[in-house]
Amino acid sequence: ETGVTQTPRHLVMGMTNKKSLKCEQHLGHNAMYWYKQSAKKPLELMFVYNFKEQTENNSVPSRFSPECPNSSHLFLHLHTLQPEDSALYLCASSPSEGRADTQYFGPGTRLTVL
Amino acid sequence: GENVEQHPSTLSVQEGDSAVIKCTYSDSASNYFPWYKQELGKGPQLIIDIRSNVGEKKDQRIAVTLNKTAKHFSLHITETQPEDSAVYFCAAFSGAGSYQLTFGKGTKLSVIP
């Protein structure tokens, strides 16, 4: 176990649904990240939070909405997704953003959009 | 921004043989290079990393080498075992500008018993 948990592990949703992904880290880190992992593509960084403040939004469509209520929890709210949004969504944490530190990943949420 | 190329995309080796995965990066300001292993149904797990002030690092059967001049780094796994079968990702951290980890596309390693 890496100290980063994600729920749910699997999610199937229709294009009109609204759902949320949850991430929790027990490592005392201050930076948290959302990545999208699609087949045959590099991991794509979506959002970064540092000390609860969003510091990066890598041109992610507004149908993905992140929330970071504290340094231990990170959410990704989903609404009106498209089938091409089907992927593995990974959460990661590190001591702080902007430093060359190891990022620790959760197991991911496998999302399927019908 | 940083660009990381990783080769090969798939690699099959016999158990006991060595495996080598190579990555190149584009940003000369990159200073941290982790390697991750991802098993089926799991998130990527760090297996070894190297910083730009070091040329080589070893941890039991795993070693990483870094050539800053040529901007490439490699993962070496010796005496491979079936449990080494997984997808391996290299990454580079740029200390200038974006402060992000940029990942390669991954190498699927299969160790044949």
GROMACS .gro file of C-alpha atoms in nm:
model
  227
    1GLU     CA    1   0.000   0.000   0.000
    2THR     CA    2   0.127   0.347  -0.087
    3GLY     CA    3  -0.078   0.544   0.162
    4VAL     CA    4  -0.302   0.685  -0.111
    5THR     CA    5  -0.653   0.542  -0.145
    6GLN     CA    6  -0.909   0.602  -0.417
    7THR     CA    7  -1.281   0.527  -0.434
    8PRO     CA    8  -1.459   0.390  -0.618
    9ARG     CA    9  -1.222   0.151  -0.793
   10HIS     CA   10  -1.461   0.108  -1.086
   11LEU     CA   11  -1.731   0.341  -1.217
   12VAL     CA   12  -1.968   0.312  -1.510
   13MET     CA   13  -2.173   0.618  -1.594
   14GLY     CA   14  -2.390   0.756  -1.866
   15MET     CA   15  -2.312   1.081  -2.039
   16THR     CA   16  -2.580   1.269  -1.845
   17ASN     CA   17  -2.482   1.143  -1.500
   18LYS     CA   18  -2.299   1.331  -1.228
   19LYS     CA   19  -2.049   1.140  -1.018
   20SER     CA   20  -1.746   1.210  -0.801
   21LEU     CA   21  -1.411   1.039  -0.753
   22LYS     CA   22  -1.247   1.053  -0.412
   23CYS     CA   23  -0.881   1.040  -0.314
   24GLU     CA   24  -0.732   1.036   0.035
   25GLN     CA   25  -0.367   1.035   0.136
   26HIS     CA   26  -0.229   0.936   0.477
   27LEU     CA   27   0.128   1.051   0.415
   28GLY     CA   28   0.114   1.405   0.550
   29HIS     CA   29   0.181   1.546   0.204
   30ASN     CA   30   0.083   1.892   0.090
   31ALA     CA   31   0.055   1.843  -0.285
   32MET     CA   32  -0.207   1.630  -0.461
   33TYR     CA   33  -0.251   1.551  -0.827
   34TRP     CA   34  -0.507   1.408  -1.070
   35TYR     CA   35  -0.378   1.218  -1.372
   36LYS     CA   36  -0.559   1.054  -1.662
   37GLN     CA   37  -0.416   0.729  -1.796
   38SER     CA   38  -0.533   0.612  -2.139
   39ALA     CA   39  -0.405   0.314  -2.334
   40LYS     CA   40  -0.082   0.373  -2.528
   41LYS     CA   41  -0.048   0.732  -2.403
   42PRO     CA   42   0.172   0.887  -2.137
   43LEU     CA   43   0.011   0.980  -1.806
   44GLU     CA   44  -0.160   1.314  -1.853
   45LEU     CA   45  -0.149   1.558  -1.563
   46MET     CA   46  -0.490   1.718  -1.513
   47PHE     CA   47  -0.479   1.920  -1.192
   48VAL     CA   48  -0.239   2.004  -0.912
   49TYR     CA   49  -0.321   2.130  -0.564
   50ASN     CA   50  -0.057   2.261  -0.328
   51PHE     CA   51  -0.162   2.340   0.031
   52LYS     CA   52  -0.527   2.318  -0.085
   53GLU     CA   53  -0.478   2.576  -0.359
   54GLN     CA   54  -0.510   2.479  -0.725
   55THR     CA   55  -0.183   2.556  -0.898
   56GLU     CA   56  -0.223   2.374  -1.229
   57ASN     CA   57  -0.507   2.313  -1.471
   58ASN     CA   58  -0.367   2.155  -1.784
   59SER     CA   59  -0.641   2.274  -2.019
   60VAL     CA   60  -0.886   2.022  -1.879
   61PRO     CA   61  -1.247   2.052  -2.004
   62SER     CA   62  -1.490   2.206  -1.757
   63ARG     CA   63  -1.687   1.881  -1.734
   64PHE     CA   64  -1.410   1.780  -1.489
   65SER     CA   65  -1.420   1.985  -1.170
   66PRO     CA   66  -1.166   1.928  -0.892
   67GLU     CA   67  -1.208   2.005  -0.525
   68CYS     CA   68  -0.953   1.997  -0.244
   69PRO     CA   69  -1.112   2.069   0.096
   70ASN     CA   70  -0.788   1.993   0.285
   71SER     CA   71  -0.440   1.860   0.217
   72SER     CA   72  -0.550   1.499   0.271
   73HIS     CA   73  -0.853   1.482   0.045
   74LEU     CA   74  -0.903   1.543  -0.324
   75PHE     CA   75  -1.217   1.502  -0.532
   76LEU     CA   76  -1.288   1.499  -0.902
   77HIS     CA   77  -1.647   1.587  -0.988
   78LEU     CA   78  -1.769   1.456  -1.322
   79HIS     CA   79  -2.066   1.572  -1.526
   80THR     CA   80  -2.182   1.530  -1.887
   81LEU     CA   81  -1.878   1.324  -1.978
   82GLN     CA   82  -1.801   1.187  -2.322
   83PRO     CA   83  -1.709   0.827  -2.414
   84GLU     CA   84  -1.351   0.941  -2.486
   85ASP     CA   85  -1.323   1.031  -2.117
   86SER     CA   86  -1.318   0.660  -2.035
   87ALA     CA   87  -0.980   0.593  -1.875
   88LEU     CA   88  -0.801   0.514  -1.550
   89TYR     CA   89  -0.795   0.821  -1.324
   90LEU     CA   90  -0.503   0.826  -1.087
   91CYS     CA   91  -0.452   1.037  -0.780
   92ALA     CA   92  -0.104   1.107  -0.646
   93SER     CA   93   0.053   1.302  -0.363
   94SER     CA   94   0.397   1.441  -0.283
   95PRO     CA   95   0.545   1.642   0.004
   96SER     CA   96   0.510   1.969  -0.186
   97GLU     CA   97   0.467   2.089  -0.540
   98GLY     CA   98   0.761   2.246  -0.719
   99ARG     CA   99   1.020   2.014  -0.567
  100ALA     CA  100   1.180   1.710  -0.723
  101ASP     CA  101   1.004   1.466  -0.490
  102THR     CA  102   0.861   1.124  -0.543
  103GLN     CA  103   0.493   1.116  -0.621
  104TYR     CA  104   0.295   0.836  -0.460
  105PHE     CA  105   0.004   0.702  -0.660
  106GLY     CA  106  -0.325   0.549  -0.558
  107PRO     CA  107  -0.468   0.241  -0.733
  108GLY     CA  108  -0.686   0.447  -0.963
  109THR     CA  109  -1.053   0.457  -1.059
  110ARG     CA  110  -1.139   0.277  -1.383
  111LEU     CA  111  -1.405   0.498  -1.546
  112THR     CA  112  -1.627   0.385  -1.830
  113VAL     CA  113  -1.857   0.638  -1.996
  114LEU     CA  114  -2.140   0.486  -2.195
  115GLY     CA  115   0.790   2.191  -2.227
  116GLU     CA  116   0.959   1.862  -2.143
  117ASN     CA  117   0.924   1.565  -2.378
  118VAL     CA  118   1.014   1.211  -2.271
  119GLU     CA  119   1.058   0.928  -2.521
  120GLN     CA  120   1.068   0.568  -2.397
  121HIS     CA  121   1.182   0.254  -2.580
  122PRO     CA  122   1.096  -0.021  -2.638
  123SER     CA  123   0.718  -0.024  -2.596
  124THR     CA  124   0.722  -0.401  -2.535
  125LEU     CA  125   1.002  -0.628  -2.419
  126SER     CA  126   1.008  -1.003  -2.367
  127VAL     CA  127   1.295  -1.174  -2.189
  128GLN     CA  128   1.364  -1.521  -2.057
  129GLU     CA  129   1.368  -1.560  -1.682
  130GLY     CA  130   1.719  -1.493  -1.552
  131ASP     CA  131   1.815  -1.265  -1.841
  132SER     CA  132   1.863  -0.889  -1.813
  133ALA     CA  133   1.619  -0.623  -1.934
  134VAL     CA  134   1.707  -0.268  -2.036
  135ILE     CA  135   1.462   0.016  -2.095
  136LYS     CA  136   1.581   0.349  -2.232
  137CYS     CA  137   1.441   0.702  -2.209
  138THR     CA  138   1.545   1.034  -2.355
  139TYR     CA  139   1.436   1.377  -2.240
  140SER     CA  140   1.446   1.718  -2.403
  141ASP     CA  141   1.472   1.974  -2.122
  142SER     CA  142   1.829   2.021  -2.002
  143ALA     CA  143   1.689   2.174  -1.680
  144SER     CA  144   1.534   1.841  -1.575
  145ASN     CA  145   1.701   1.719  -1.258
  146TYR     CA  146   1.504   1.423  -1.120
  147PHE     CA  147   1.428   1.096  -1.296
  148PRO     CA  148   1.204   0.837  -1.129
  149TRP     CA  149   1.106   0.496  -1.262
  150TYR     CA  150   0.768   0.348  -1.185
  151LYS     CA  151   0.635  -0.007  -1.210
  152GLN     CA  152   0.265  -0.060  -1.272
  153GLU     CA  153   0.111  -0.401  -1.220
  154LEU     CA  154  -0.232  -0.494  -1.345
  155GLY     CA  155  -0.505  -0.325  -1.146
  156LYS     CA  156  -0.265  -0.106  -0.949
  157GLY     CA  157  -0.130   0.243  -0.966
  158PRO     CA  158   0.234   0.315  -1.060
  159GLN     CA  159   0.482   0.239  -0.780
  160LEU     CA  160   0.824   0.399  -0.754
  161ILE     CA  161   1.102   0.142  -0.791
  162ILE     CA  162   1.412   0.361  -0.821
  163ASP     CA  163   1.502   0.721  -0.893
  164ILE     CA  164   1.811   0.923  -0.976
  165ARG     CA  165   1.901   1.289  -0.949
  166SER     CA  166   2.106   1.487  -1.195
  167ASN     CA  167   2.416   1.501  -0.974
  168VAL     CA  168   2.456   1.122  -0.988
  169GLY     CA  169   2.548   0.902  -1.286
  170GLU     CA  170   2.435   0.564  -1.158
  171LYS     CA  171   2.231   0.415  -0.876
  172LYS     CA  172   2.171   0.052  -0.782
  173ASP     CA  173   1.921  -0.123  -0.561
  174GLN     CA  174   1.966  -0.500  -0.559
  175ARG     CA  175   1.870  -0.623  -0.909
  176ILE     CA  176   1.768  -0.280  -1.035
  177ALA     CA  177   1.998  -0.004  -1.155
  178VAL     CA  178   1.950   0.327  -1.329
  179THR     CA  179   2.209   0.520  -1.530
  180LEU     CA  180   2.194   0.884  -1.634
  181ASN     CA  181   2.386   1.059  -1.911
  182LYS     CA  182   2.313   1.429  -1.874
  183THR     CA  183   2.516   1.529  -2.178
  184ALA     CA  184   2.319   1.301  -2.405
  185LYS     CA  185   1.996   1.357  -2.207
  186HIS     CA  186   1.913   0.992  -2.167
  187PHE     CA  187   1.865   0.754  -1.878
  188SER     CA  188   1.813   0.380  -1.861
  189LEU     CA  189   1.667   0.117  -1.631
  190HIS     CA  190   1.853  -0.212  -1.597
  191ILE     CA  191   1.695  -0.519  -1.436
  192THR     CA  192   1.924  -0.819  -1.387
  193GLU     CA  193   1.828  -1.181  -1.315
  194THR     CA  194   1.470  -1.113  -1.417
  195GLN     CA  195   1.189  -1.305  -1.247
  196PRO     CA  196   0.827  -1.361  -1.353
  197GLU     CA  197   0.712  -1.110  -1.090
  198ASP     CA  198   0.906  -0.841  -1.276
  199SER     CA  199   0.643  -0.862  -1.551
  200ALA     CA  200   0.463  -0.526  -1.553
  201VAL     CA  201   0.453  -0.191  -1.731
  202TYR     CA  202   0.746   0.035  -1.651
  203PHE     CA  203   0.734   0.415  -1.686
  204CYS     CA  204   1.019   0.660  -1.685
  205ALA     CA  205   0.965   1.024  -1.595
  206ALA     CA  206   1.156   1.349  -1.583
  207PHE     CA  207   1.103   1.641  -1.348
  208SER     CA  208   1.187   1.984  -1.481
  209GLY     CA  209   1.301   2.228  -1.214
  210ALA     CA  210   1.232   2.523  -1.439
  211GLY     CA  211   0.899   2.649  -1.557
  212SER     CA  212   0.632   2.388  -1.511
  213TYR     CA  213   0.768   2.191  -1.212
  214GLN     CA  214   0.590   1.882  -1.336
  215LEU     CA  215   0.672   1.517  -1.387
  216THR     CA  216   0.658   1.425  -1.756
  217PHE     CA  217   0.612   1.054  -1.822
  218GLY     CA  218   0.716   0.825  -2.103
  219LYS     CA  219   0.455   0.605  -2.271
  220GLY     CA  220   0.560   0.295  -2.084
  221THR     CA  221   0.728  -0.040  -2.159
  222LYS     CA  222   0.540  -0.365  -2.112
  223LEU     CA  223   0.792  -0.616  -1.982
  224SER     CA  224   0.712  -0.986  -2.001
  225VAL     CA  225   0.943  -1.233  -1.827
  226ILE     CA  226   0.898  -1.582  -1.967
  227PRO     CA  227   0.953  -1.863  -1.715
   0.00000   0.00000   0.00000
